[in-house]
Amino acid sequence: MPTPTIDYADVQGTILRGYRVDMARHFILQITDAPGARAFIASLVDGTGGVPRITTAARWTTKPECFVNLSFTCGGLAALGVTQRQLLSFDLAFQRGATSAQSAALVGDVGESAPANWIGGMSNGQNVHVVLNLWVHENPAVLERVTRQLRAAFAGCLAELSAHDAAALPDNQVHFGYRDNIAQPTVQGAPPRKRPVPDDQAVVPTGEFLLGYLNANNATYSVVPPELSTNSSYAAFRILEQDVPGFEQLLRTFAPQGMDPEMFAAKVCGRWRNGNPLELMPDAPGAVLPMDQLNAFHYLNAADPAQDDTLGLRCPIGSHIRRNNPRDMAVVSTRSVNHRIVRRAMPYGPAYDPEHPVDVPRGLIGYFINGSITNQFEFLQGQWNLTPNFVMSATGPGGPDAGNAVFNISGEDVFLGINDPSSSSFTLAALGRNGANNTRVRGFPRTITTRGGAYCFLPSITGLRYLAALS
Ligand code: HEM
């Protein structure tokens, strides 16, 4: 597939660029006055009226003091004047919205995670129209100043349902103590990452993240009108609360006898907490690997049987990173490389200190970006995170006597599953026919709860101008 030329200045920056910032504020807004909201969009596009300009993916010579992006729910587009007929051309999950019963059931937003319990005005998805994002680097004064500017500009036309802050933890950690921000898809035609983490996975077709370009199925996601199509994208905005003491207790209680809880932590994720992948460091975390090795691994290796992990003996097939990107592993009814996602989420809440435990909400908040919420975010959540039956029958170098991949996964993702203790299960594989010697860890609880969410459309700059000009 020839590399397309992308007009970076027409693409909202967060889709193609990691901003490498450490503070964020996300505003959840409801349109109360459409003409005023359109004027606000116009001022953001042009950077006029005392607000910063929307950040695009265009290269900058001096790093901006703040980054601003803007997305809309289906109800938000309708409130601005996009017609019902036009909205029918949008992604089906986006049309339904994150609080719809169908989406909630599909992605596991049930029980305490059900939309009815969501915070910040998000439980009633009909009212959520706009998600406005502000990121700054190490400067709370800039965060507050730009917040004041934005609030002054949208007052009277957008009601602020809530605002949600995020703050990076040291060393790119997330709240369970793992290093994050390592693996991201390499998108065809996108600006190169400032600090690349090389891997030899296939470059992902542009259309998996931007409407109007060829996607992994050699088709094109697009919507009408054309102004809203090319260079736009979708995202699932998520607020995922993490129960840190609960997770530590899970590790201590459910690590099989004789297994260090730290090893169990690595097994459920697929990486040690220092970021090293189990595929390369199967026995101990070791010293942090250099950047060029951190993501340079596959699960299968036909050329070197000693390096092959078809059976998930080193990195469990049900681990978080293997479920969410099975890489070269064969999967049922689709291709393992077709459902990649760009993660732009940051921790919120203070780090948990076991010596001085403070019981406040903490977790991960942000966008999971894709060209199709149906085929990417909802597929990942619903198929690969919530079921074990996507794995193809496959034997490793030892033949059937050593085992088969289908027996070496059970239950749901330990991070993202519903994990009701009555049925939760995680498989640690061992050599043996039909998984005869596997260990199944059962009965552990859910430690990540969905507290909010919205399915969003990130229009191109052309699209934002189109929305601003609607009547
Ligand atoms: C609080 C919730 C979550 C936590 C604690 C978490 C944690 C992690 C960690 C520690 C990594 C390894 C670091 C890296 O590879 O960069 C990772 C990777 C990943 N996660 Fe999550 N994650 C969460 C939510 C999600 C969600 C909602 C999705 C998508 C539905 C997701 C998809 C992925 C993907 C695609 C990777 C990279 C896999 C690879 O390419 O090897 N994660 N996550």
Short mmCIF file of C-alpha atoms and ligand atoms in Angstrom, two decimals:
data_model
loop_
_atom_site.label_atom_id
_atom_site.label_comp_id
_atom_site.label_asym_id
_atom_site.label_seq_id
_atom_site.Cartn_x
_atom_site.Cartn_y
_atom_site.Cartn_z
CA MET A 1 0.00 0.00 0.00
CA PRO A 2 1.69 3.29 -1.05
CA THR A 3 2.22 5.72 1.82
CA PRO A 4 -0.36 8.51 1.61
CA THR A 5 0.60 12.10 2.15
CA ILE A 6 -1.33 13.37 5.13
CA ASP A 7 -1.96 17.08 5.56
CA TYR A 8 -0.89 17.13 9.22
CA ALA A 9 -2.25 20.65 9.64
CA ASP A 10 -5.73 19.27 8.95
CA VAL A 11 -5.54 16.50 11.59
CA GLN A 12 -6.18 16.98 15.32
CA GLY A 13 -2.79 16.39 16.88
CA THR A 14 -3.64 13.79 19.50
CA ILE A 15 -4.57 11.28 16.81
CA LEU A 16 -1.11 11.06 15.32
CA ARG A 17 1.17 12.53 17.99
CA GLY A 18 1.90 11.76 21.61
CA TYR A 19 2.30 15.20 23.21
CA ARG A 20 4.64 13.95 25.98
CA VAL A 21 3.01 16.15 28.59
CA ASP A 22 2.27 15.46 32.22
CA MET A 23 -0.99 17.25 33.04
CA ALA A 24 -4.39 17.17 31.42
CA ARG A 25 -7.88 18.52 32.01
CA HIS A 26 -10.85 17.06 30.16
CA PHE A 27 -14.08 19.09 30.06
CA ILE A 28 -17.39 17.29 29.57
CA LEU A 29 -19.77 19.77 27.98
CA GLN A 30 -23.38 20.04 26.89
CA ILE A 31 -24.39 22.38 24.09
CA THR A 32 -27.02 24.79 25.37
CA ASP A 33 -26.79 27.36 22.59
CA ALA A 34 -25.85 26.01 19.14
CA PRO A 35 -24.88 29.30 17.44
CA GLY A 36 -22.67 30.15 20.43
CA ALA A 37 -21.12 26.67 20.37
CA ARG A 38 -20.36 27.04 16.64
CA ALA A 39 -18.70 30.39 17.31
CA PHE A 40 -16.63 28.75 20.09
CA ILE A 41 -15.50 26.05 17.64
CA ALA A 42 -14.53 28.73 15.12
CA SER A 43 -12.50 30.59 17.73
CA LEU A 44 -10.65 27.40 18.68
CA VAL A 45 -9.87 26.61 15.04
CA ASP A 46 -8.41 30.06 14.48
CA GLY A 47 -7.03 30.66 17.97
CA THR A 48 -8.99 33.88 18.30
CA GLY A 49 -11.22 35.32 21.02
CA GLY A 50 -8.69 34.65 23.76
CA VAL A 51 -8.47 30.89 23.40
CA PRO A 52 -5.57 28.79 22.12
CA ARG A 53 -5.77 27.29 18.65
CA ILE A 54 -6.67 23.62 18.28
CA THR A 55 -3.45 21.62 18.18
CA THR A 56 -2.86 19.86 14.88
CA ALA A 57 -0.40 17.15 13.92
CA ALA A 58 1.73 19.72 12.06
CA ARG A 59 5.35 19.87 13.15
CA TRP A 60 6.27 22.57 15.61
CA THR A 61 9.66 24.16 16.08
CA THR A 62 8.98 25.37 19.61
CA LYS A 63 6.90 23.09 21.80
CA PRO A 64 3.56 24.83 22.50
CA GLU A 65 2.77 25.75 26.11
CA CYS A 66 -0.52 23.89 25.85
CA PHE A 67 -2.33 21.46 23.57
CA VAL A 68 -6.05 21.59 22.88
CA ASN A 69 -8.28 19.09 21.09
CA LEU A 70 -11.99 18.80 20.68
CA SER A 71 -14.38 15.92 20.05
CA PHE A 72 -18.12 15.44 19.77
CA THR A 73 -20.58 12.72 20.59
CA CYS A 74 -23.31 11.80 18.13
CA GLY A 75 -25.74 13.95 20.14
CA GLY A 76 -23.24 16.80 19.99
CA LEU A 77 -23.01 16.67 16.20
CA ALA A 78 -26.81 16.62 16.02
CA ALA A 79 -27.04 19.64 18.33
CA LEU A 80 -24.67 21.52 16.02
CA GLY A 81 -26.86 20.79 13.02
CA VAL A 82 -25.49 17.61 11.43
CA THR A 83 -28.62 15.92 10.06
CA GLN A 84 -29.95 12.55 11.20
CA ARG A 85 -29.50 11.32 7.64
CA GLN A 86 -25.81 12.29 7.70
CA LEU A 87 -25.34 10.76 11.14
CA LEU A 88 -26.53 7.42 9.76
CA SER A 89 -23.26 7.28 7.80
CA PHE A 90 -21.20 7.32 11.03
CA ASP A 91 -19.76 4.31 12.85
CA LEU A 92 -22.58 2.26 14.37
CA ALA A 93 -21.12 2.15 17.88
CA PHE A 94 -20.63 5.92 17.74
CA GLN A 95 -24.27 6.36 16.77
CA ARG A 96 -25.36 4.19 19.71
CA GLY A 97 -23.11 5.97 22.17
CA ALA A 98 -21.15 4.66 25.14
CA THR A 99 -24.12 4.67 27.51
CA SER A 100 -26.34 2.57 25.23
CA ALA A 101 -27.34 -0.76 26.73
CA GLN A 102 -25.83 -2.59 23.75
CA SER A 103 -22.41 -0.96 24.02
CA ALA A 104 -22.30 -1.25 27.79
CA ALA A 105 -23.03 -4.98 27.58
CA LEU A 106 -20.51 -5.44 24.76
CA VAL A 107 -17.59 -3.80 26.55
CA GLY A 108 -18.33 -5.07 30.06
CA ASP A 109 -19.66 -1.83 31.55
CA VAL A 110 -21.95 -3.72 33.90
CA GLY A 111 -22.52 -3.84 37.66
CA GLU A 112 -20.66 -1.00 39.34
CA SER A 113 -19.19 -0.07 35.94
CA ALA A 114 -22.65 0.42 34.40
CA PRO A 115 -23.27 3.81 32.77
CA ALA A 116 -26.05 4.46 35.30
CA ASN A 117 -23.29 4.83 37.93
CA TRP A 118 -20.99 7.07 35.90
CA ILE A 119 -19.77 10.31 37.36
CA GLY A 120 -19.61 13.89 36.12
CA GLY A 121 -22.90 13.96 34.24
CA MET A 122 -21.78 11.16 31.94
CA SER A 123 -24.40 8.63 32.99
CA ASN A 124 -26.93 10.37 30.79
CA GLY A 125 -25.17 10.09 27.45
CA GLN A 126 -27.81 12.25 25.77
CA ASN A 127 -26.50 15.28 27.65
CA VAL A 128 -22.83 14.74 26.82
CA HIS A 129 -22.09 16.61 23.59
CA VAL A 130 -18.48 17.72 23.66
CA VAL A 131 -15.23 16.49 25.19
CA LEU A 132 -12.68 19.31 25.23
CA ASN A 133 -9.11 18.38 26.11
CA LEU A 134 -6.34 20.54 27.46
CA TRP A 135 -2.83 19.23 28.08
CA VAL A 136 0.13 21.15 29.50
CA HIS A 137 3.67 20.29 30.42
CA GLU A 138 4.65 20.67 34.08
CA ASN A 139 2.93 24.01 34.48
CA PRO A 140 -0.18 24.18 36.66
CA ALA A 141 -0.30 27.97 36.16
CA VAL A 142 -0.73 27.48 32.40
CA LEU A 143 -3.39 24.84 33.05
CA GLU A 144 -5.36 27.26 35.22
CA ARG A 145 -4.89 30.25 32.95
CA VAL A 146 -6.00 28.40 29.80
CA THR A 147 -8.87 26.83 31.77
CA ARG A 148 -10.07 30.35 32.64
CA GLN A 149 -9.79 31.40 28.99
CA LEU A 150 -11.71 28.38 27.77
CA ARG A 151 -14.42 28.69 30.43
CA ALA A 152 -14.88 32.36 29.61
CA ALA A 153 -15.20 31.52 25.93
CA PHE A 154 -17.70 28.67 26.25
CA ALA A 155 -19.77 30.17 29.09
CA GLY A 156 -23.34 30.73 27.96
CA CYS A 157 -23.26 28.26 25.08
CA LEU A 158 -21.81 25.10 26.62
CA ALA A 159 -22.74 23.89 30.09
CA GLU A 160 -19.82 22.32 31.94
CA LEU A 161 -21.08 18.98 33.24
CA SER A 162 -17.70 18.18 34.77
CA ALA A 163 -13.96 18.57 34.39
CA HIS A 164 -11.48 15.75 35.01
CA ASP A 165 -7.81 16.23 35.73
CA ALA A 166 -4.98 13.84 34.97
CA ALA A 167 -1.37 13.96 36.09
CA ALA A 168 1.42 11.71 34.89
CA LEU A 169 3.21 9.55 37.44
CA PRO A 170 7.02 9.33 37.41
CA ASP A 171 8.68 7.14 34.77
CA ASN A 172 5.52 6.77 32.66
CA GLN A 173 3.96 4.54 35.28
CA VAL A 174 0.28 3.74 35.57
CA HIS A 175 -1.32 3.20 38.97
CA PHE A 176 -0.65 -0.52 39.25
CA GLY A 177 3.05 0.33 39.05
CA TYR A 178 3.67 -0.80 35.48
CA ARG A 179 5.57 1.30 33.02
CA ASP A 180 3.23 2.38 30.21
CA ASN A 181 3.52 4.26 26.93
CA ILE A 182 5.78 1.71 25.32
CA ALA A 183 3.81 0.07 22.51
CA GLN A 184 1.88 2.18 20.00
CA PRO A 185 1.01 1.33 16.41
CA THR A 186 3.24 2.79 13.72
CA VAL A 187 0.71 4.51 11.47
CA GLN A 188 1.49 4.75 7.77
CA GLY A 189 2.28 8.33 6.84
CA ALA A 190 2.17 9.65 10.43
CA PRO A 191 4.94 11.83 11.85
CA PRO A 192 7.62 9.65 13.44
CA ARG A 193 7.55 9.33 17.24
CA LYS A 194 9.98 11.73 18.95
CA ARG A 195 11.27 8.87 21.07
CA PRO A 196 10.68 5.82 18.89
CA VAL A 197 10.28 2.39 20.45
CA PRO A 198 11.14 0.27 17.43
CA ASP A 199 9.38 -3.01 16.69
CA ASP A 200 9.15 -4.99 13.51
CA GLN A 201 5.38 -5.20 13.45
CA ALA A 202 3.62 -4.26 10.23
CA VAL A 203 3.03 -0.56 9.71
CA VAL A 204 -0.70 0.04 10.22
CA PRO A 205 -2.64 1.45 7.25
CA THR A 206 -3.61 5.10 7.77
CA GLY A 207 -7.31 4.30 7.42
CA GLU A 208 -7.27 2.43 10.74
CA PHE A 209 -6.93 5.83 12.41
CA LEU A 210 -8.06 8.45 9.90
CA LEU A 211 -11.24 8.46 7.86
CA GLY A 212 -10.77 8.74 4.13
CA TYR A 213 -7.70 6.51 3.76
CA LEU A 214 -7.35 2.80 3.05
CA ASN A 215 -7.72 0.69 6.17
CA ALA A 216 -6.49 -2.81 6.98
CA ASN A 217 -9.34 -4.32 4.97
CA ASN A 218 -8.44 -2.30 1.89
CA ALA A 219 -11.61 -0.31 2.39
CA THR A 220 -12.13 3.26 3.60
CA TYR A 221 -14.06 4.45 6.61
CA SER A 222 -15.89 7.57 5.56
CA VAL A 223 -18.92 9.65 6.47
CA VAL A 224 -21.05 12.29 4.79
CA PRO A 225 -20.65 15.14 4.28
CA PRO A 226 -17.10 14.83 2.85
CA GLU A 227 -15.97 17.82 4.94
CA LEU A 228 -16.38 15.68 8.05
CA SER A 229 -14.70 12.65 6.53
CA THR A 230 -11.05 12.79 5.45
CA ASN A 231 -8.60 13.33 8.34
CA SER A 232 -11.24 12.83 11.05
CA SER A 233 -11.19 10.01 13.58
CA TYR A 234 -13.07 8.42 16.47
CA ALA A 235 -12.15 7.75 20.07
CA ALA A 236 -13.54 6.04 23.11
CA PHE A 237 -13.06 8.45 26.00
CA ARG A 238 -12.76 6.40 29.21
CA ILE A 239 -12.39 7.04 32.92
CA LEU A 240 -11.11 3.78 34.42
CA GLU A 241 -10.72 3.73 38.19
CA GLN A 242 -8.02 1.41 39.52
CA ASP A 243 -8.22 -0.19 42.95
CA VAL A 244 -4.52 -0.26 43.77
CA PRO A 245 -4.64 -2.01 47.19
CA GLY A 246 -7.19 -4.40 45.70
CA PHE A 247 -4.80 -5.25 42.86
CA GLU A 248 -1.86 -5.77 45.22
CA GLN A 249 -4.05 -8.04 47.32
CA LEU A 250 -5.12 -9.91 44.19
CA LEU A 251 -1.47 -10.54 43.35
CA ARG A 252 -0.67 -11.78 46.87
CA THR A 253 -3.81 -13.88 47.26
CA PHE A 254 -4.07 -15.44 43.84
CA ALA A 255 -0.44 -15.96 42.78
CA PRO A 256 -0.21 -19.75 42.63
CA GLN A 257 1.69 -21.39 45.43
CA GLY A 258 5.40 -21.02 44.85
CA MET A 259 5.04 -18.12 42.41
CA ASP A 260 6.33 -14.70 43.44
CA PRO A 261 3.44 -12.18 43.26
CA GLU A 262 5.76 -10.02 41.16
CA MET A 263 5.98 -12.79 38.58
CA PHE A 264 2.18 -13.10 38.69
CA ALA A 265 1.98 -9.32 38.07
CA ALA A 266 4.13 -9.80 34.98
CA LYS A 267 2.05 -12.77 33.79
CA VAL A 268 -1.30 -10.92 33.92
CA CYS A 269 0.15 -7.95 32.02
CA GLY A 270 2.72 -9.57 29.72
CA ARG A 271 5.35 -7.10 30.92
CA TRP A 272 7.17 -6.74 34.22
CA ARG A 273 6.32 -3.62 36.11
CA ASN A 274 9.58 -2.08 34.85
CA GLY A 275 8.26 -2.48 31.29
CA ASN A 276 10.44 -5.38 30.17
CA PRO A 277 8.39 -7.87 28.14
CA LEU A 278 8.08 -11.43 29.40
CA GLU A 279 8.96 -12.65 25.92
CA LEU A 280 12.47 -11.26 26.31
CA MET A 281 12.83 -11.54 30.10
CA PRO A 282 10.85 -14.65 31.04
CA ASP A 283 12.32 -15.37 34.47
CA ALA A 284 13.07 -12.07 36.22
CA PRO A 285 12.49 -8.37 35.48
CA GLY A 286 16.21 -7.62 35.10
CA ALA A 287 17.56 -4.18 34.26
CA VAL A 288 15.32 -2.06 32.05
CA LEU A 289 16.03 -2.95 28.44
CA PRO A 290 17.12 -0.23 26.03
CA MET A 291 14.35 1.43 24.01
CA ASP A 292 15.22 -0.46 20.84
CA GLN A 293 14.58 -3.80 22.58
CA LEU A 294 11.60 -2.95 24.76
CA ASN A 295 9.03 -3.70 22.09
CA ALA A 296 11.05 -5.84 19.71
CA PHE A 297 9.44 -9.24 20.09
CA HIS A 298 6.96 -11.62 18.56
CA TYR A 299 4.96 -14.46 20.04
CA LEU A 300 5.76 -16.98 17.30
CA ASN A 301 9.13 -17.94 15.90
CA ALA A 302 9.20 -20.63 13.23
CA ALA A 303 12.92 -20.19 12.62
CA ASP A 304 14.03 -20.66 16.20
CA PRO A 305 11.90 -23.10 18.24
CA ALA A 306 13.63 -22.00 21.46
CA GLN A 307 12.20 -18.50 20.93
CA ASP A 308 8.70 -19.65 19.95
CA ASP A 309 5.91 -18.97 22.44
CA THR A 310 2.87 -20.24 20.55
CA LEU A 311 1.69 -21.86 23.77
CA GLY A 312 2.07 -18.81 25.98
CA LEU A 313 4.53 -20.51 28.30
CA ARG A 314 6.50 -17.29 28.74
CA CYS A 315 3.86 -14.61 28.06
CA PRO A 316 0.38 -15.98 28.79
CA ILE A 317 -2.02 -15.87 25.85
CA GLY A 318 -4.53 -14.25 28.20
CA SER A 319 -2.15 -11.51 29.38
CA HIS A 320 -3.26 -7.90 28.84
CA ILE A 321 -0.77 -7.04 26.10
CA ARG A 322 -1.24 -10.32 24.21
CA ARG A 323 -5.04 -10.01 24.24
CA ASN A 324 -4.89 -6.39 23.09
CA ASN A 325 -2.32 -6.99 20.37
CA PRO A 326 -1.80 -10.66 19.57
CA ARG A 327 0.87 -9.59 17.04
CA ASP A 328 1.72 -12.63 14.88
CA MET A 329 -0.53 -15.09 16.74
CA ALA A 330 -3.37 -16.58 14.64
CA VAL A 331 -6.84 -15.60 15.79
CA VAL A 332 -10.31 -16.76 14.87
CA SER A 333 -12.27 -15.04 12.07
CA THR A 334 -10.10 -11.97 11.69
CA ARG A 335 -6.47 -10.97 11.36
CA SER A 336 -4.52 -10.34 14.53
CA VAL A 337 -3.15 -7.09 13.11
CA ASN A 338 -6.53 -5.58 12.21
CA HIS A 339 -7.64 -4.14 15.52
CA ARG A 340 -4.88 -1.82 16.67
CA ILE A 341 -5.61 1.17 18.86
CA VAL A 342 -3.77 4.39 19.73
CA ARG A 343 -3.73 4.97 23.48
CA ARG A 344 -3.69 8.55 24.76
CA ALA A 345 -4.56 8.07 28.40
CA MET A 346 -2.90 9.44 31.53
CA PRO A 347 -3.19 8.53 35.22
CA TYR A 348 -5.39 10.57 37.53
CA GLY A 349 -5.36 10.72 41.30
CA PRO A 350 -2.32 10.60 43.60
CA ALA A 351 0.06 7.66 43.65
CA TYR A 352 -0.99 5.08 46.25
CA ASP A 353 1.39 4.97 49.17
CA PRO A 354 0.88 1.79 51.24
CA GLU A 355 2.60 3.47 54.23
CA HIS A 356 0.11 6.34 54.15
CA PRO A 357 -2.91 4.98 52.32
CA VAL A 358 -5.35 7.63 51.13
CA ASP A 359 -8.64 6.38 49.85
CA VAL A 360 -9.29 8.67 46.89
CA PRO A 361 -10.20 7.77 43.32
CA ARG A 362 -7.27 7.04 41.04
CA GLY A 363 -7.03 5.46 37.63
CA LEU A 364 -6.51 6.13 33.95
CA ILE A 365 -8.34 8.70 31.84
CA GLY A 366 -8.20 9.55 28.17
CA TYR A 367 -8.82 8.59 24.58
CA PHE A 368 -8.51 5.22 22.90
CA ILE A 369 -8.34 6.34 19.26
CA ASN A 370 -9.39 4.42 16.16
CA GLY A 371 -10.94 4.70 12.69
CA SER A 372 -13.87 2.55 13.81
CA ILE A 373 -15.10 2.19 17.39
CA THR A 374 -16.99 -0.90 16.27
CA ASN A 375 -13.99 -2.69 14.75
CA GLN A 376 -11.34 -1.48 17.14
CA PHE A 377 -12.28 -0.33 20.65
CA GLU A 378 -15.50 -2.35 20.97
CA PHE A 379 -13.96 -5.32 19.19
CA LEU A 380 -10.93 -5.36 21.48
CA GLN A 381 -13.04 -4.98 24.60
CA GLY A 382 -15.86 -7.31 23.61
CA GLN A 383 -14.00 -10.05 21.78
CA TRP A 384 -10.42 -10.22 22.96
CA ASN A 385 -10.71 -8.85 26.49
CA LEU A 386 -13.95 -10.53 27.50
CA THR A 387 -13.64 -13.97 25.91
CA PRO A 388 -11.01 -16.69 25.65
CA ASN A 389 -12.32 -18.22 22.43
CA PHE A 390 -10.60 -16.08 19.82
CA VAL A 391 -7.44 -18.18 19.87
CA MET A 392 -6.84 -20.55 16.94
CA SER A 393 -5.83 -24.12 17.48
CA ALA A 394 -2.02 -24.12 17.28
CA THR A 395 0.67 -26.43 18.53
CA GLY A 396 4.18 -25.26 19.24
CA PRO A 397 7.51 -26.84 18.38
CA GLY A 398 6.81 -29.75 20.76
CA GLY A 399 3.76 -30.88 18.79
CA PRO A 400 0.39 -31.81 20.35
CA ASP A 401 2.02 -33.53 23.32
CA ALA A 402 3.37 -30.16 24.45
CA GLY A 403 -0.04 -28.53 24.34
CA ASN A 404 -2.29 -26.43 22.17
CA ALA A 405 -2.84 -22.67 22.36
CA VAL A 406 -6.63 -23.02 22.66
CA PHE A 407 -6.27 -24.72 26.05
CA ASN A 408 -3.88 -22.10 27.34
CA ILE A 409 -6.25 -19.19 27.81
CA SER A 410 -9.39 -18.85 29.92
CA GLY A 411 -11.66 -16.18 31.35
CA GLU A 412 -11.22 -12.50 30.63
CA ASP A 413 -8.46 -9.92 30.73
CA VAL A 414 -7.44 -9.47 34.37
CA PHE A 415 -7.31 -5.66 33.83
CA LEU A 416 -10.32 -5.09 31.59
CA GLY A 417 -12.60 -8.05 32.22
CA ILE A 418 -15.79 -8.10 34.29
CA ASN A 419 -14.13 -10.77 36.44
CA ASP A 420 -16.96 -11.78 38.68
CA PRO A 421 -15.26 -13.97 41.31
CA SER A 422 -17.80 -16.72 40.63
CA SER A 423 -16.39 -17.21 37.14
CA SER A 424 -13.10 -15.31 36.78
CA SER A 425 -10.19 -17.35 35.56
CA PHE A 426 -6.62 -16.88 34.33
CA THR A 427 -4.49 -19.63 32.81
CA LEU A 428 -0.80 -20.16 33.41
CA ALA A 429 0.29 -22.62 30.77
CA ALA A 430 2.63 -25.56 31.24
CA LEU A 431 3.80 -28.25 28.84
CA GLY A 432 1.33 -31.09 28.48
CA ARG A 433 -1.27 -32.43 26.06
CA ASN A 434 -4.52 -30.43 26.02
CA GLY A 435 -3.36 -28.18 28.85
CA ALA A 436 -3.20 -31.12 31.27
CA ASN A 437 -0.58 -29.43 33.46
CA ASN A 438 -1.89 -25.88 33.29
CA THR A 439 -2.69 -23.87 36.39
CA ARG A 440 -6.01 -22.07 36.40
CA VAL A 441 -6.22 -19.19 38.84
CA ARG A 442 -9.86 -18.64 39.75
CA GLY A 443 -12.07 -16.48 41.90
CA PHE A 444 -10.30 -13.11 41.72
CA PRO A 445 -12.31 -9.86 41.60
CA ARG A 446 -12.47 -6.95 39.21
CA THR A 447 -10.00 -4.20 40.16
CA ILE A 448 -10.72 -1.66 37.38
CA THR A 449 -14.12 0.01 37.28
CA THR A 450 -15.44 2.21 34.50
CA ARG A 451 -16.46 5.55 36.01
CA GLY A 452 -17.23 7.43 32.83
CA GLY A 453 -17.01 7.40 29.09
CA ALA A 454 -18.18 8.80 25.80
CA TYR A 455 -17.84 7.75 22.19
CA CYS A 456 -16.33 10.68 20.38
CA PHE A 457 -15.70 11.96 16.86
CA LEU A 458 -12.55 14.02 16.34
CA PRO A 459 -13.24 16.09 13.22
CA SER A 460 -10.45 17.27 10.96
CA ILE A 461 -9.78 21.01 10.94
CA THR A 462 -11.83 21.16 7.72
CA GLY A 463 -14.57 19.33 9.63
CA LEU A 464 -14.41 21.75 12.55
CA ARG A 465 -14.74 24.68 10.13
CA TYR A 466 -17.72 22.92 8.54
CA LEU A 467 -19.39 22.50 11.94
CA ALA A 468 -18.65 26.10 12.86
CA ALA A 469 -20.36 27.26 9.67
CA LEU A 470 -23.53 25.19 10.03
CA SER A 471 -26.78 26.93 10.65
C1 HEM B 1 -6.70 1.22 33.69
C2 HEM B 1 -6.72 0.53 32.56
C3 HEM B 1 -5.50 0.00 31.88
C4 HEM B 1 -4.27 -0.32 32.39
C5 HEM B 1 -3.82 -0.27 33.84
C6 HEM B 1 -3.45 -0.74 31.28
C7 HEM B 1 -2.12 -1.12 31.39
C8 HEM B 1 -1.30 -1.41 30.32
C9 HEM B 1 0.11 -1.66 30.41
C10 HEM B 1 0.93 -1.64 31.68
C11 HEM B 1 0.57 -1.90 29.16
C12 HEM B 1 2.01 -2.22 28.75
C13 HEM B 1 2.76 -0.98 28.35
C14 HEM B 1 2.84 -0.74 26.87
O1 HEM B 1 2.90 -1.69 26.10
O2 HEM B 1 2.86 0.44 26.47
C15 HEM B 1 -0.56 -1.82 28.26
C16 HEM B 1 -0.52 -2.02 26.91
C17 HEM B 1 -1.61 -2.00 26.09
N1 HEM B 1 -2.91 -1.78 26.46
FE1 HEM B 1 -3.58 -1.31 28.30
N2 HEM B 1 -4.19 -0.69 30.13
C18 HEM B 1 -5.44 -0.24 30.45
C19 HEM B 1 -6.50 -0.04 29.58
C20 HEM B 1 -6.49 -0.41 28.26
C21 HEM B 1 -7.63 -0.31 27.38
C22 HEM B 1 -9.01 0.23 27.75
C23 HEM B 1 -7.22 -0.78 26.16
C24 HEM B 1 -8.01 -0.92 24.90
C25 HEM B 1 -9.21 -1.41 24.84
C26 HEM B 1 -5.82 -1.14 26.28
C27 HEM B 1 -5.05 -1.63 25.26
C28 HEM B 1 -3.69 -1.82 25.33
C29 HEM B 1 -2.85 -2.09 24.17
C30 HEM B 1 -3.32 -2.19 22.73
C31 HEM B 1 -1.55 -2.20 24.66
C32 HEM B 1 -0.29 -2.46 23.84
C33 HEM B 1 -0.14 -3.93 23.53
C34 HEM B 1 1.02 -4.19 22.59
O3 HEM B 1 1.06 -3.59 21.52
O4 HEM B 1 1.87 -5.01 22.94
N3 HEM B 1 -5.42 -0.93 27.57
N4 HEM B 1 -1.68 -1.51 29.00
#
